[in-house]
PDB file of C-alpha atoms in Angstrom:
ATOM      1  CA  UNK A   1       0.030  -0.004  -0.037  1.00  0.00           C
ATOM      2  CA  UNK A   2       1.196   3.463  -0.858  1.00  0.00           C
ATOM      3  CA  UNK A   3       0.227   6.624   0.974  1.00  0.00           C
ATOM      4  CA  UNK A   4       1.048  10.048  -0.323  1.00  0.00           C
ATOM      5  CA  UNK A   5       1.856  12.744   2.171  1.00  0.00           C
ATOM      6  CA  UNK A   6       2.084  16.585   1.460  1.00  0.00           C
ATOM      7  CA  UNK A   7       5.407  18.124   2.345  1.00  0.00           C
ATOM      8  CA  UNK A   8       8.384  19.818   0.486  1.00  0.00           C
ATOM      9  CA  UNK A   9       9.425  16.756  -1.573  1.00  0.00           C
ATOM     10  CA  UNK A  10       8.743  18.928  -4.730  1.00  0.00           C
ATOM     11  CA  UNK A  11      11.422  21.338  -3.532  1.00  0.00           C
ATOM     12  CA  UNK A  12      13.942  18.355  -3.739  1.00  0.00           C
ATOM     13  CA  UNK A  13      12.975  17.681  -7.285  1.00  0.00           C
ATOM     14  CA  UNK A  14      10.135  19.168  -9.144  1.00  0.00           C
ATOM     15  CA  UNK A  15       6.945  17.007  -9.213  1.00  0.00           C
ATOM     16  CA  UNK A  16       8.241  14.854  -6.347  1.00  0.00           C
ATOM     17  CA  UNK A  17       5.849  13.329  -3.647  1.00  0.00           C
ATOM     18  CA  UNK A  18       6.508  12.014  -0.211  1.00  0.00           C
ATOM     19  CA  UNK A  19       5.007   8.596  -0.060  1.00  0.00           C
ATOM     20  CA  UNK A  20       5.020   5.920   2.709  1.00  0.00           C
ATOM     21  CA  UNK A  21       4.931   2.218   1.758  1.00  0.00           C
ATOM     22  CA  UNK A  22       3.096  -0.002   4.105  1.00  0.00           C
ATOM     23  CA  UNK A  23       3.635  -3.803   4.066  1.00  0.00           C
ATOM     24  CA  UNK A  24       1.013  -6.299   5.236  1.00  0.00           C
ATOM     25  CA  UNK A  25       2.905  -6.904   8.523  1.00  0.00           C
ATOM     26  CA  UNK A  26       2.815  -3.176   9.466  1.00  0.00           C
ATOM     27  CA  UNK A  27       6.286  -1.988   8.290  1.00  0.00           C
ATOM     28  CA  UNK A  28       6.201   1.660   7.066  1.00  0.00           C
ATOM     29  CA  UNK A  29       8.966   2.729   4.564  1.00  0.00           C
ATOM     30  CA  UNK A  30       9.192   6.403   3.868  1.00  0.00           C
ATOM     31  CA  UNK A  31      10.189   7.123   0.254  1.00  0.00           C
ATOM     32  CA  UNK A  32      10.065   9.929  -2.275  1.00  0.00           C
ATOM     33  CA  UNK A  33       8.470   9.344  -5.749  1.00  0.00           C
ATOM     34  CA  UNK A  34       9.378  11.349  -8.720  1.00  0.00           C
ATOM     35  CA  UNK A  35       6.791  10.534 -11.451  1.00  0.00           C
ATOM     36  CA  UNK A  36       7.538  11.206 -15.097  1.00  0.00           C
ATOM     37  CA  UNK A  37       4.444  11.438 -17.557  1.00  0.00           C
ATOM     38  CA  UNK A  38       4.656   8.778 -20.089  1.00  0.00           C
ATOM     39  CA  UNK A  39       7.641   6.930 -18.393  1.00  0.00           C
ATOM     40  CA  UNK A  40       8.700   3.718 -20.043  1.00  0.00           C
ATOM     41  CA  UNK A  41       9.600   2.417 -16.696  1.00  0.00           C
ATOM     42  CA  UNK A  42       9.992   3.191 -13.030  1.00  0.00           C
ATOM     43  CA  UNK A  43      13.349   2.772 -11.167  1.00  0.00           C
ATOM     44  CA  UNK A  44      13.234   1.669  -7.450  1.00  0.00           C
ATOM     45  CA  UNK A  45      16.459   3.009  -5.649  1.00  0.00           C
ATOM     46  CA  UNK A  46      17.423   1.511  -2.247  1.00  0.00           C
ATOM     47  CA  UNK A  47      20.364   3.282  -0.802  1.00  0.00           C
ATOM     48  CA  UNK A  48      22.164   0.201   0.534  1.00  0.00           C
ATOM     49  CA  UNK A  49      23.632  -0.067   4.047  1.00  0.00           C
ATOM     50  CA  UNK A  50      24.534   3.573   4.449  1.00  0.00           C
ATOM     51  CA  UNK A  51      23.071   6.964   3.941  1.00  0.00           C
ATOM     52  CA  UNK A  52      19.500   7.706   2.979  1.00  0.00           C
ATOM     53  CA  UNK A  53      17.288   8.806   0.018  1.00  0.00           C
ATOM     54  CA  UNK A  54      18.715  12.336  -0.010  1.00  0.00           C
ATOM     55  CA  UNK A  55      22.027  10.996  -1.191  1.00  0.00           C
ATOM     56  CA  UNK A  56      20.376   9.585  -4.230  1.00  0.00           C
ATOM     57  CA  UNK A  57      18.692  12.744  -5.317  1.00  0.00           C
ATOM     58  CA  UNK A  58      21.502  13.300  -8.120  1.00  0.00           C
ATOM     59  CA  UNK A  59      20.635   9.872  -9.341  1.00  0.00           C
ATOM     60  CA  UNK A  60      16.877  10.569  -9.487  1.00  0.00           C
ATOM     61  CA  UNK A  61      17.489  13.954 -11.267  1.00  0.00           C
ATOM     62  CA  UNK A  62      19.417  12.162 -13.948  1.00  0.00           C
ATOM     63  CA  UNK A  63      17.089   9.246 -14.400  1.00  0.00           C
ATOM     64  CA  UNK A  64      14.011  11.501 -14.575  1.00  0.00           C
ATOM     65  CA  UNK A  65      15.846  13.633 -17.181  1.00  0.00           C
ATOM     66  CA  UNK A  66      16.016  10.386 -19.204  1.00  0.00           C
ATOM     67  CA  UNK A  67      12.252   9.757 -18.930  1.00  0.00           C
ATOM     68  CA  UNK A  68      12.157   7.362 -15.996  1.00  0.00           C
ATOM     69  CA  UNK A  69      10.039   7.710 -12.899  1.00  0.00           C
ATOM     70  CA  UNK A  70      11.914   7.079  -9.632  1.00  0.00           C
ATOM     71  CA  UNK A  71      11.234   5.894  -6.195  1.00  0.00           C
ATOM     72  CA  UNK A  72      13.823   6.494  -3.569  1.00  0.00           C
ATOM     73  CA  UNK A  73      13.585   4.393  -0.477  1.00  0.00           C
ATOM     74  CA  UNK A  74      15.160   5.068   2.906  1.00  0.00           C
ATOM     75  CA  UNK A  75      17.003   1.933   4.149  1.00  0.00           C
ATOM     76  CA  UNK A  76      15.510  -0.777   6.340  1.00  0.00           C
ATOM     77  CA  UNK A  77      17.514  -3.498   7.836  1.00  0.00           C
ATOM     78  CA  UNK A  78      15.927  -5.830  10.354  1.00  0.00           C
ATOM     79  CA  UNK A  79      18.422  -6.518  13.221  1.00  0.00           C
ATOM     80  CA  UNK A  80      18.454 -10.174  12.470  1.00  0.00           C
ATOM     81  CA  UNK A  81      20.167  -9.343   9.125  1.00  0.00           C
ATOM     82  CA  UNK A  82      22.862  -7.394  10.987  1.00  0.00           C
ATOM     83  CA  UNK A  83      23.809 -10.241  13.140  1.00  0.00           C
ATOM     84  CA  UNK A  84      25.033 -12.514  10.171  1.00  0.00           C
ATOM     85  CA  UNK A  85      27.728 -11.643   7.804  1.00  0.00           C
ATOM     86  CA  UNK A  86      26.126 -13.356   4.740  1.00  0.00           C
ATOM     87  CA  UNK A  87      25.213 -11.641   1.651  1.00  0.00           C
ATOM     88  CA  UNK A  88      24.186 -14.491  -0.648  1.00  0.00           C
ATOM     89  CA  UNK A  89      23.546 -12.217  -3.613  1.00  0.00           C
ATOM     90  CA  UNK A  90      25.198 -14.609  -6.127  1.00  0.00           C
ATOM     91  CA  UNK A  91      22.785 -17.302  -5.078  1.00  0.00           C
ATOM     92  CA  UNK A  92      19.780 -15.257  -5.074  1.00  0.00           C
ATOM     93  CA  UNK A  93      20.223 -13.240  -8.265  1.00  0.00           C
ATOM     94  CA  UNK A  94      20.610 -16.606 -10.154  1.00  0.00           C
ATOM     95  CA  UNK A  95      16.754 -17.062  -9.617  1.00  0.00           C
ATOM     96  CA  UNK A  96      15.980 -13.631 -11.172  1.00  0.00           C
ATOM     97  CA  UNK A  97      13.812 -13.912 -14.372  1.00  0.00           C
ATOM     98  CA  UNK A  98      14.160 -10.180 -15.420  1.00  0.00           C
ATOM     99  CA  UNK A  99      17.098  -8.605 -17.296  1.00  0.00           C
ATOM    100  CA  UNK A 100      19.913  -7.827 -14.939  1.00  0.00           C
ATOM    101  CA  UNK A 101      22.797  -5.330 -15.209  1.00  0.00           C
ATOM    102  CA  UNK A 102      25.698  -5.289 -12.828  1.00  0.00           C
ATOM    103  CA  UNK A 103      27.628  -1.925 -12.631  1.00  0.00           C
ATOM    104  CA  UNK A 104      30.906  -1.859 -10.565  1.00  0.00           C
ATOM    105  CA  UNK A 105      34.135  -0.268 -10.048  1.00  0.00           C
ATOM    106  CA  UNK A 106      37.384  -1.941 -10.904  1.00  0.00           C
ATOM    107  CA  UNK A 107      38.972  -0.465  -7.923  1.00  0.00           C
ATOM    108  CA  UNK A 108      36.079  -1.132  -5.187  1.00  0.00           C
ATOM    109  CA  UNK A 109      37.639  -1.539  -1.927  1.00  0.00           C
ATOM    110  CA  UNK A 110      34.258  -2.809  -0.197  1.00  0.00           C
ATOM    111  CA  UNK A 111      33.152  -5.249  -2.823  1.00  0.00           C
ATOM    112  CA  UNK A 112      35.898  -6.739  -4.912  1.00  0.00           C
ATOM    113  CA  UNK A 113      35.457  -6.549  -8.538  1.00  0.00           C
ATOM    114  CA  UNK A 114      35.736 -10.327  -9.022  1.00  0.00           C
ATOM    115  CA  UNK A 115      32.859 -10.597  -6.562  1.00  0.00           C
ATOM    116  CA  UNK A 116      30.710  -8.374  -8.885  1.00  0.00           C
ATOM    117  CA  UNK A 117      31.713 -10.283 -11.841  1.00  0.00           C
ATOM    118  CA  UNK A 118      30.597 -13.563 -10.024  1.00  0.00           C
ATOM    119  CA  UNK A 119      27.090 -11.981  -9.491  1.00  0.00           C
ATOM    120  CA  UNK A 120      26.945 -11.084 -13.091  1.00  0.00           C
ATOM    121  CA  UNK A 121      27.856 -14.547 -14.232  1.00  0.00           C
ATOM    122  CA  UNK A 122      25.211 -16.115 -11.914  1.00  0.00           C
ATOM    123  CA  UNK A 123      22.535 -13.745 -13.273  1.00  0.00           C
ATOM    124  CA  UNK A 124      23.570 -14.003 -16.933  1.00  0.00           C
ATOM    125  CA  UNK A 125      23.853 -10.087 -16.510  1.00  0.00           C
ATOM    126  CA  UNK A 126      25.119  -7.383 -18.672  1.00  0.00           C
ATOM    127  CA  UNK A 127      28.298  -6.063 -17.134  1.00  0.00           C
ATOM    128  CA  UNK A 128      29.331  -2.302 -16.905  1.00  0.00           C
ATOM    129  CA  UNK A 129      32.791  -1.876 -15.224  1.00  0.00           C
ATOM    130  CA  UNK A 130      33.672   1.645 -14.263  1.00  0.00           C
ATOM    131  CA  UNK A 131      37.381   1.771 -14.601  1.00  0.00           C
ATOM    132  CA  UNK A 132      39.238   3.025 -11.371  1.00  0.00           C
ATOM    133  CA  UNK A 133      36.160   3.583  -9.439  1.00  0.00           C
ATOM    134  CA  UNK A 134      35.873   2.827  -5.803  1.00  0.00           C
ATOM    135  CA  UNK A 135      32.682   1.785  -3.818  1.00  0.00           C
ATOM    136  CA  UNK A 136      31.514   5.365  -2.823  1.00  0.00           C
ATOM    137  CA  UNK A 137      32.844   7.319  -5.762  1.00  0.00           C
ATOM    138  CA  UNK A 138      30.426   9.818  -7.475  1.00  0.00           C
ATOM    139  CA  UNK A 139      30.324   7.468 -10.425  1.00  0.00           C
ATOM    140  CA  UNK A 140      27.741   5.482  -8.466  1.00  0.00           C
ATOM    141  CA  UNK A 141      25.808   8.519  -7.511  1.00  0.00           C
ATOM    142  CA  UNK A 142      25.046   9.870 -10.878  1.00  0.00           C
ATOM    143  CA  UNK A 143      27.943   8.980 -13.124  1.00  0.00           C
ATOM    144  CA  UNK A 144      27.313   8.591 -16.882  1.00  0.00           C
ATOM    145  CA  UNK A 145      28.154   4.932 -16.831  1.00  0.00           C
ATOM    146  CA  UNK A 146      25.504   4.155 -14.043  1.00  0.00           C
ATOM    147  CA  UNK A 147      22.898   6.411 -15.664  1.00  0.00           C
ATOM    148  CA  UNK A 148      23.478   4.877 -19.265  1.00  0.00           C
ATOM    149  CA  UNK A 149      23.201   1.290 -17.685  1.00  0.00           C
ATOM    150  CA  UNK A 150      19.885   1.795 -16.044  1.00  0.00           C
ATOM    151  CA  UNK A 151      18.306   3.881 -18.786  1.00  0.00           C
ATOM    152  CA  UNK A 152      19.525   1.493 -21.581  1.00  0.00           C
ATOM    153  CA  UNK A 153      18.134  -1.402 -19.543  1.00  0.00           C
ATOM    154  CA  UNK A 154      14.783   0.279 -19.217  1.00  0.00           C
ATOM    155  CA  UNK A 155      14.171   1.005 -22.858  1.00  0.00           C
ATOM    156  CA  UNK A 156      14.503   4.778 -22.100  1.00  0.00           C
ATOM    157  CA  UNK A 157      16.078   6.888 -24.991  1.00  0.00           C
ATOM    158  CA  UNK A 158      19.782   7.140 -25.058  1.00  0.00           C
ATOM    159  CA  UNK A 159      21.507  10.697 -24.884  1.00  0.00           C
TER     160      UNK A 159
END
């Protein structure tokens, strides 16, 4: 379920809406939705294990400029997820039936490039390596390689 709330989200990016997503078990996730008329797709952006949705506004700005609607979530990690050091992405992504693109930096100091390549192989994914990029570099905020990879995977027009 999605509830819209009136606030200053449109000040963040024109047309933006503050929404709250509610799960059947009562979890409420705050988010910002940036709709684009006649969008070919909507992109869900989860910020990972650090930061919050405001850090992803440059990405939303770039994607909406390419004709894509964007939903920016704030992170939610149940405590039980923090108590184990397992991230079975490679195993889980192998079950995905949708097209997958893996974008990674060749100099990532958090997630080694080989691990990203393993995930891509497991998913049969398109691979986009950003030469010299580290995990938190601006290339992964709104860099052209990231924006092109997302837009091209969605069917949005190239620029």
